[in-house]
Amino acid sequence: LMTSKYGGKSFQEVCSLLFVVAMQCFIGAAFARISCATGVQPITGWQHPQDFKGFTNKLWPMYMQVGFCYVLAMLLSNSALFFINYPTQVIVKSCKMIPVMAVSVLVRGKAYPIAAYVRVAMVTFGIMCFTFFKKAAKSTKAGRQNSIFGLSLALGSLMMDGFVGPTQEEIFSHFHASTHQMMYYTNMWALLLLSAVMLLTGDGARAVGFVVKNPAVLSKILQFGLMSATGQFFIFFLVRSFSALTLVTVTTTRKFFTVLASVFWFKHSLTLGQWLSVAFVFSGLAWEETSKYIAKQRRRSEQVAPIAAPNTMTVPEEVDGVEGTSELVRDPPLPPHGSEDAPRTDGTQLAPGADTIQGSLSTRPPALDNGEAPTAP
């Protein structure tokens, strides 16, 4: 999309990445809106006109924060790569779990056990070491010097990433928004910010002019937008079903698993340091999954209620000012009317040896003197 020649020039030679990202957001928003129409969506997940009258406990500022931080993290990360060297790029791409956890704790007030911090450090350190131990010949950009501006962009990208996931998690838990609603509003707010920037910089006019002259580029833009929208759906679904930390763990380790799969598929060789890094990452992930399984089993065992004895129920009672409980035996079902075991209603006693009815009198009222049946109250 960016490097193919159209009329002797490529897309990246005419305009920046803003227009492509804006089209990606537009297609993603359209995809999500159509998906919302296919099923019933939670009413609490929609923005309403009256909600724009304030910020406190409102849904729209949270959607706006997610959309703005989402697109700013993407743009800052891509821009920072032009001003920092390769090892610094590795650190930036491997440390996304740290700001997500930091924002969840410091801003959202979420609590993590000490073991969770250790597992995040293990996975982050392992991925960094795995990349650092690559052969120096493959690191063509290692000689580039870092600049304060590039480091600032990288730090800003990490901060934006830290706010996206925890805010989405809070929207899902408090407002019960659906995956399609989250995807729709995230892309709409991001598109609003990108449109304003393109209008001020003139990048949007240049991009539209290039597309008008070369309509063949629209097919690549459409393909890019649809693939991005499909990926976004699974990303938002992962946050809604699990947590922001789970999402960033998946996105951080996906490249690691891709490289590791290519090692076995193409029979590449790894250094001792890389194998140790692999063991470090897998140990952290295995620890994470084991702890989740144990916690899940513990919750299940706590939710199992004790089975009460049949025909009994516990009722509170008070004896000599001391509260307690006692078991009340329920009456067995009455035999059918007209049977030999049916209770007598004429005032006579039961025959000797006949079964007794515990704890109740006959539920059938006696007949009236005039022979009429009693009326129901």
XYZ file of C-alpha atoms in Angstrom:
377
model
C 0.000 0.000 0.000
C 2.715 2.485 0.966
C 5.520 1.487 -1.434
C 3.732 0.431 -4.650
C 4.148 2.887 -7.520
C 1.086 4.666 -8.899
C 1.762 7.131 -11.670
C 5.474 7.020 -10.899
C 5.072 7.840 -7.200
C 4.281 5.830 -4.101
C 1.717 6.732 -1.479
C 4.355 7.467 1.171
C 6.117 9.927 -1.150
C 2.992 12.061 -1.471
C 1.482 12.018 2.017
C 2.073 10.660 5.484
C 0.561 7.694 7.264
C -2.301 9.769 8.695
C -4.687 9.174 5.804
C -4.116 5.411 5.804
C -4.736 5.207 9.557
C -7.849 7.384 9.161
C -9.224 5.046 6.480
C -8.427 2.119 8.748
C -10.495 3.737 11.526
C -13.339 4.563 9.128
C -13.602 0.988 7.860
C -13.333 -0.350 11.404
C -16.145 1.919 12.600
C -18.372 0.910 9.678
C -17.630 -2.767 10.303
C -18.515 -2.409 13.995
C -21.708 -0.437 13.327
C -22.986 -3.065 10.903
C -22.142 -5.757 13.446
C -24.135 -3.864 16.103
C -27.203 -4.010 13.863
C -27.035 -7.799 13.671
C -27.891 -8.302 17.346
C -29.194 -6.676 20.502
C -26.599 -4.437 22.168
C -26.532 -3.341 25.844
C -28.315 -0.015 26.273
C -25.670 1.066 28.794
C -22.937 0.789 26.169
C -24.273 3.545 23.899
C -23.424 7.228 24.089
C -26.468 9.460 24.569
C -26.810 13.204 23.798
C -27.589 14.027 27.416
C -24.336 12.395 28.497
C -22.285 15.217 26.934
C -23.406 17.653 29.642
C -20.721 16.490 32.067
C -17.607 14.413 32.586
C -18.164 12.699 35.931
C -19.348 9.088 35.688
C -20.018 9.554 31.979
C -19.287 7.060 29.252
C -18.302 9.388 26.418
C -15.092 10.771 28.032
C -13.870 7.209 28.521
C -14.573 6.311 24.887
C -12.796 9.505 23.827
C -9.791 8.633 25.966
C -9.571 5.152 24.459
C -9.842 6.452 20.884
C -7.326 9.260 21.312
C -4.781 7.158 23.209
C -5.160 4.291 20.728
C -4.280 6.363 17.678
C -1.642 8.466 19.467
C 0.193 5.346 20.648
C 0.290 4.058 17.085
C 1.549 7.328 15.581
C 4.103 8.029 18.318
C 5.520 4.511 18.123
C 5.975 4.660 14.340
C 7.528 8.129 14.536
C 9.935 7.171 17.342
C 11.531 4.427 15.250
C 13.172 7.082 13.063
C 15.033 8.629 16.033
C 16.153 5.701 18.231
C 18.472 2.764 17.626
C 17.627 -0.921 17.409
C 18.238 -1.967 21.060
C 16.018 0.879 22.241
C 13.298 -0.216 19.822
C 13.459 -3.686 21.369
C 13.024 -2.280 24.866
C 10.070 -0.145 23.775
C 8.281 -3.034 22.070
C 8.922 -5.457 24.943
C 7.856 -3.290 27.891
C 4.204 -2.687 27.026
C 3.017 -4.848 29.915
C 4.683 -2.545 32.453
C 2.724 0.680 31.666
C -0.542 -1.261 31.442
C -0.002 -2.668 34.909
C 1.164 0.716 36.229
C -1.927 2.565 34.967
C -4.227 -0.181 36.278
C -2.719 0.189 39.751
C -2.058 3.939 40.000
C -5.038 5.321 38.071
C -7.729 2.619 38.133
C -6.951 1.356 41.629
C -6.627 -2.279 40.599
C -4.608 -4.571 42.878
C -2.238 -7.295 41.658
C -0.483 -9.930 43.768
C 3.295 -9.806 44.073
C 3.561 -12.901 41.888
C 1.926 -11.027 38.986
C 4.660 -8.376 39.045
C 7.311 -11.100 39.013
C 5.675 -12.860 36.053
C 5.455 -9.626 34.033
C 9.136 -8.939 34.741
C 10.068 -12.472 33.666
C 8.227 -12.262 30.342
C 9.510 -8.747 29.585
C 13.111 -9.563 30.468
C 13.003 -12.830 28.542
C 11.728 -11.208 25.320
C 14.305 -8.431 25.553
C 17.162 -10.899 26.042
C 15.906 -13.145 23.240
C 16.122 -10.249 20.780
C 19.407 -8.905 22.137
C 21.076 -12.273 21.697
C 20.397 -12.262 17.961
C 23.447 -12.182 15.781
C 24.851 -8.707 15.323
C 24.781 -9.063 11.559
C 20.989 -8.926 11.550
C 20.924 -5.676 13.507
C 21.484 -3.203 10.704
C 20.247 -0.185 12.649
C 22.221 -0.741 15.836
C 24.603 2.121 15.096
C 21.913 4.796 15.110
C 22.210 7.182 18.015
C 19.288 7.878 20.274
C 17.903 11.376 20.482
C 15.988 13.020 23.282
C 13.138 13.624 20.868
C 12.983 9.954 19.863
C 13.085 8.776 23.467
C 10.294 11.210 24.319
C 8.163 9.819 21.501
C 8.803 6.249 22.679
C 7.914 7.141 26.268
C 4.735 8.874 25.097
C 3.761 5.791 23.090
C 4.181 3.582 26.152
C 2.078 5.956 28.244
C -0.725 5.946 25.674
C -0.645 2.140 25.534
C -0.902 2.088 29.303
C -4.186 4.016 29.273
C -5.938 2.164 26.439
C -6.312 -1.319 27.899
C -7.265 -0.456 31.505
C -9.848 2.104 30.339
C -11.422 -0.435 28.003
C -11.510 -2.945 30.832
C -13.312 -0.442 33.075
C -15.896 0.324 30.372
C -16.618 -3.373 29.928
C -16.964 -4.006 33.670
C -18.931 -0.898 34.709
C -21.040 -0.097 31.627
C -21.256 -3.642 30.204
C -20.535 -2.442 26.672
C -20.307 -5.030 23.923
C -17.254 -5.714 21.774
C -18.902 -4.063 18.765
C -19.808 -0.934 20.728
C -16.253 -0.561 22.019
C -14.837 -1.037 18.531
C -17.260 1.473 17.016
C -16.639 4.323 19.456
C -12.879 3.748 19.616
C -12.569 4.129 15.860
C -14.979 7.056 15.692
C -13.091 9.106 18.281
C -9.762 8.205 16.664
C -11.141 9.230 13.254
C -12.280 12.558 14.704
C -8.776 13.325 15.988
C -7.096 12.242 12.737
C -9.495 14.330 10.654
C -8.667 17.439 12.661
C -4.921 16.847 12.287
C -5.170 16.201 8.540
C -7.269 19.337 8.108
C -4.655 21.464 9.875
C -1.630 19.952 8.121
C -3.175 19.656 4.646
C -2.205 15.978 4.512
C -5.784 14.931 3.919
C -6.149 17.053 0.769
C -2.908 15.652 -0.689
C -3.987 12.083 0.056
C -7.445 12.543 -1.479
C -5.886 14.062 -4.605
C -3.531 11.099 -4.947
C -6.409 8.601 -4.587
C -8.521 10.475 -7.175
C -5.678 10.339 -9.696
C -4.899 6.696 -8.885
C -8.140 4.898 -7.961
C -6.361 1.527 -8.078
C -4.935 2.264 -4.607
C -8.441 2.043 -3.134
C -8.423 -1.764 -3.363
C -5.310 -1.960 -1.196
C -6.771 0.532 1.288
C -9.946 -1.548 1.499
C -7.980 -4.765 2.061
C -5.870 -3.101 4.735
C -8.929 -1.702 6.505
C -10.864 -4.983 6.493
C -7.922 -6.985 7.840
C -7.380 -4.350 10.526
C -11.070 -4.377 11.485
C -11.020 -8.158 11.834
C -7.964 -7.966 14.064
C -9.528 -5.218 16.176
C -12.588 -7.346 16.843
C -10.482 -10.122 18.358
C -8.429 -7.598 20.341
C -11.501 -5.997 21.932
C -13.062 -9.404 22.509
C -9.894 -10.482 24.358
C -10.039 -7.428 26.640
C -13.750 -7.966 27.342
C -13.376 -11.693 28.054
C -10.152 -11.552 30.068
C -8.254 -8.367 30.965
C -6.033 -5.629 29.583
C -2.944 -7.341 30.979
C -3.861 -10.573 29.187
C -4.242 -8.673 25.921
C -0.882 -6.930 26.167
C 0.744 -10.250 27.117
C -0.594 -11.787 23.909
C 0.423 -8.850 21.700
C 3.881 -8.670 23.280
C 4.673 -12.364 22.981
C 3.170 -12.964 19.513
C 6.357 -11.923 17.707
C 8.389 -14.044 20.081
C 6.318 -17.115 19.215
C 6.529 -16.295 15.495
C 10.336 -16.221 15.633
C 10.389 -19.377 17.722
C 8.113 -21.192 15.242
C 10.375 -20.196 12.349
C 13.354 -21.632 14.239
C 11.791 -25.094 14.301
C 10.180 -24.867 10.860
C 13.277 -23.662 8.991
C 15.760 -25.387 11.354
C 17.513 -22.192 12.413
C 20.013 -22.265 15.240
C 19.740 -20.416 18.543
C 22.479 -19.318 20.892
C 22.636 -20.450 24.506
C 21.443 -17.035 25.634
C 18.394 -17.262 23.368
C 17.473 -20.699 24.702
C 17.725 -19.380 28.252
C 15.478 -16.474 27.245
C 12.959 -18.921 25.782
C 12.933 -20.847 29.047
C 12.465 -17.598 30.983
C 9.466 -16.513 28.903
C 7.786 -19.912 28.983
C 8.330 -20.173 32.739
C 6.568 -16.852 33.265
C 3.660 -17.778 30.996
C 3.289 -21.252 32.500
C 3.295 -19.754 35.982
C 0.585 -17.293 34.921
C -1.677 -19.989 33.487
C -1.146 -22.308 36.464
C -2.071 -19.580 38.939
C -5.221 -18.745 36.943
C -6.263 -22.410 36.896
C -5.744 -22.793 40.656
C -7.697 -19.602 41.371
C -10.532 -20.745 39.100
C -10.776 -24.116 40.841
C -10.769 -22.419 44.248
C -13.652 -20.145 43.226
C -15.639 -23.122 41.972
C -15.191 -25.001 45.240
C -16.310 -21.953 47.234
C -19.460 -21.539 45.139
C -20.682 -25.106 45.745
C -23.483 -24.867 48.351
C -23.916 -27.679 50.924
C -26.731 -30.061 50.081
C -29.543 -29.878 52.648
C -31.186 -33.007 54.055
C -34.450 -33.962 52.288
C -37.740 -32.691 53.737
C -35.940 -30.362 56.165
C -35.269 -26.707 56.313
C -33.374 -24.517 58.775
C -35.292 -21.811 60.622
C -34.046 -19.306 63.194
C -35.175 -19.644 66.767
C -34.465 -17.948 70.064
C -34.177 -19.836 73.338
C -33.579 -17.909 76.587
C -32.377 -14.902 74.653
C -29.845 -16.943 72.625
C -30.384 -17.070 68.902
C -29.942 -20.352 67.123
C -31.325 -22.527 64.386
C -33.387 -25.664 64.311
C -34.522 -28.056 61.666
C -38.222 -28.201 60.842
C -39.428 -31.469 59.391
C -41.721 -30.954 56.452
C -45.015 -32.836 56.302
C -45.094 -35.784 53.951
C -47.574 -35.513 51.090
C -51.176 -36.357 51.890
C -52.617 -39.535 50.381
C -55.234 -39.199 47.644
C -58.747 -38.346 48.736
C -60.902 -41.405 49.037
C -58.108 -43.838 49.743
C -57.985 -45.976 52.844
C -55.112 -43.928 54.280
C -56.878 -40.591 53.787
C -57.475 -38.586 57.020
C -60.978 -38.723 58.440
C -63.018 -35.550 58.288
C -65.992 -36.631 60.402
C -64.265 -36.078 63.729
C -63.622 -39.799 64.434
C -60.206 -41.057 65.457
C -57.930 -43.045 63.175
C -58.004 -46.772 63.580
C -55.405 -48.267 65.885
C -52.155 -48.979 64.084
C -52.957 -46.517 61.320
C -50.224 -44.174 60.154
C -50.202 -40.731 61.754
C -49.836 -37.447 59.980
C -46.943 -35.480 61.521
C -47.274 -31.854 62.352
C -50.552 -30.952 60.577
C -54.299 -31.437 60.556
C -56.329 -32.383 57.536
C -56.205 -29.792 54.801
C -59.693 -30.744 53.587
C -62.455 -28.747 55.391
C -65.513 -30.626 56.703
C -68.734 -30.547 54.759
C -71.352 -27.989 55.749
C -74.578 -29.051 57.494
C -76.666 -28.127 54.489
C -74.583 -30.384 52.265
C -73.098 -27.513 50.332
C -69.390 -27.489 49.586
C -67.392 -24.690 51.215
C -66.482 -21.806 48.988
C -62.896 -20.800 48.493
C -61.873 -17.595 50.256
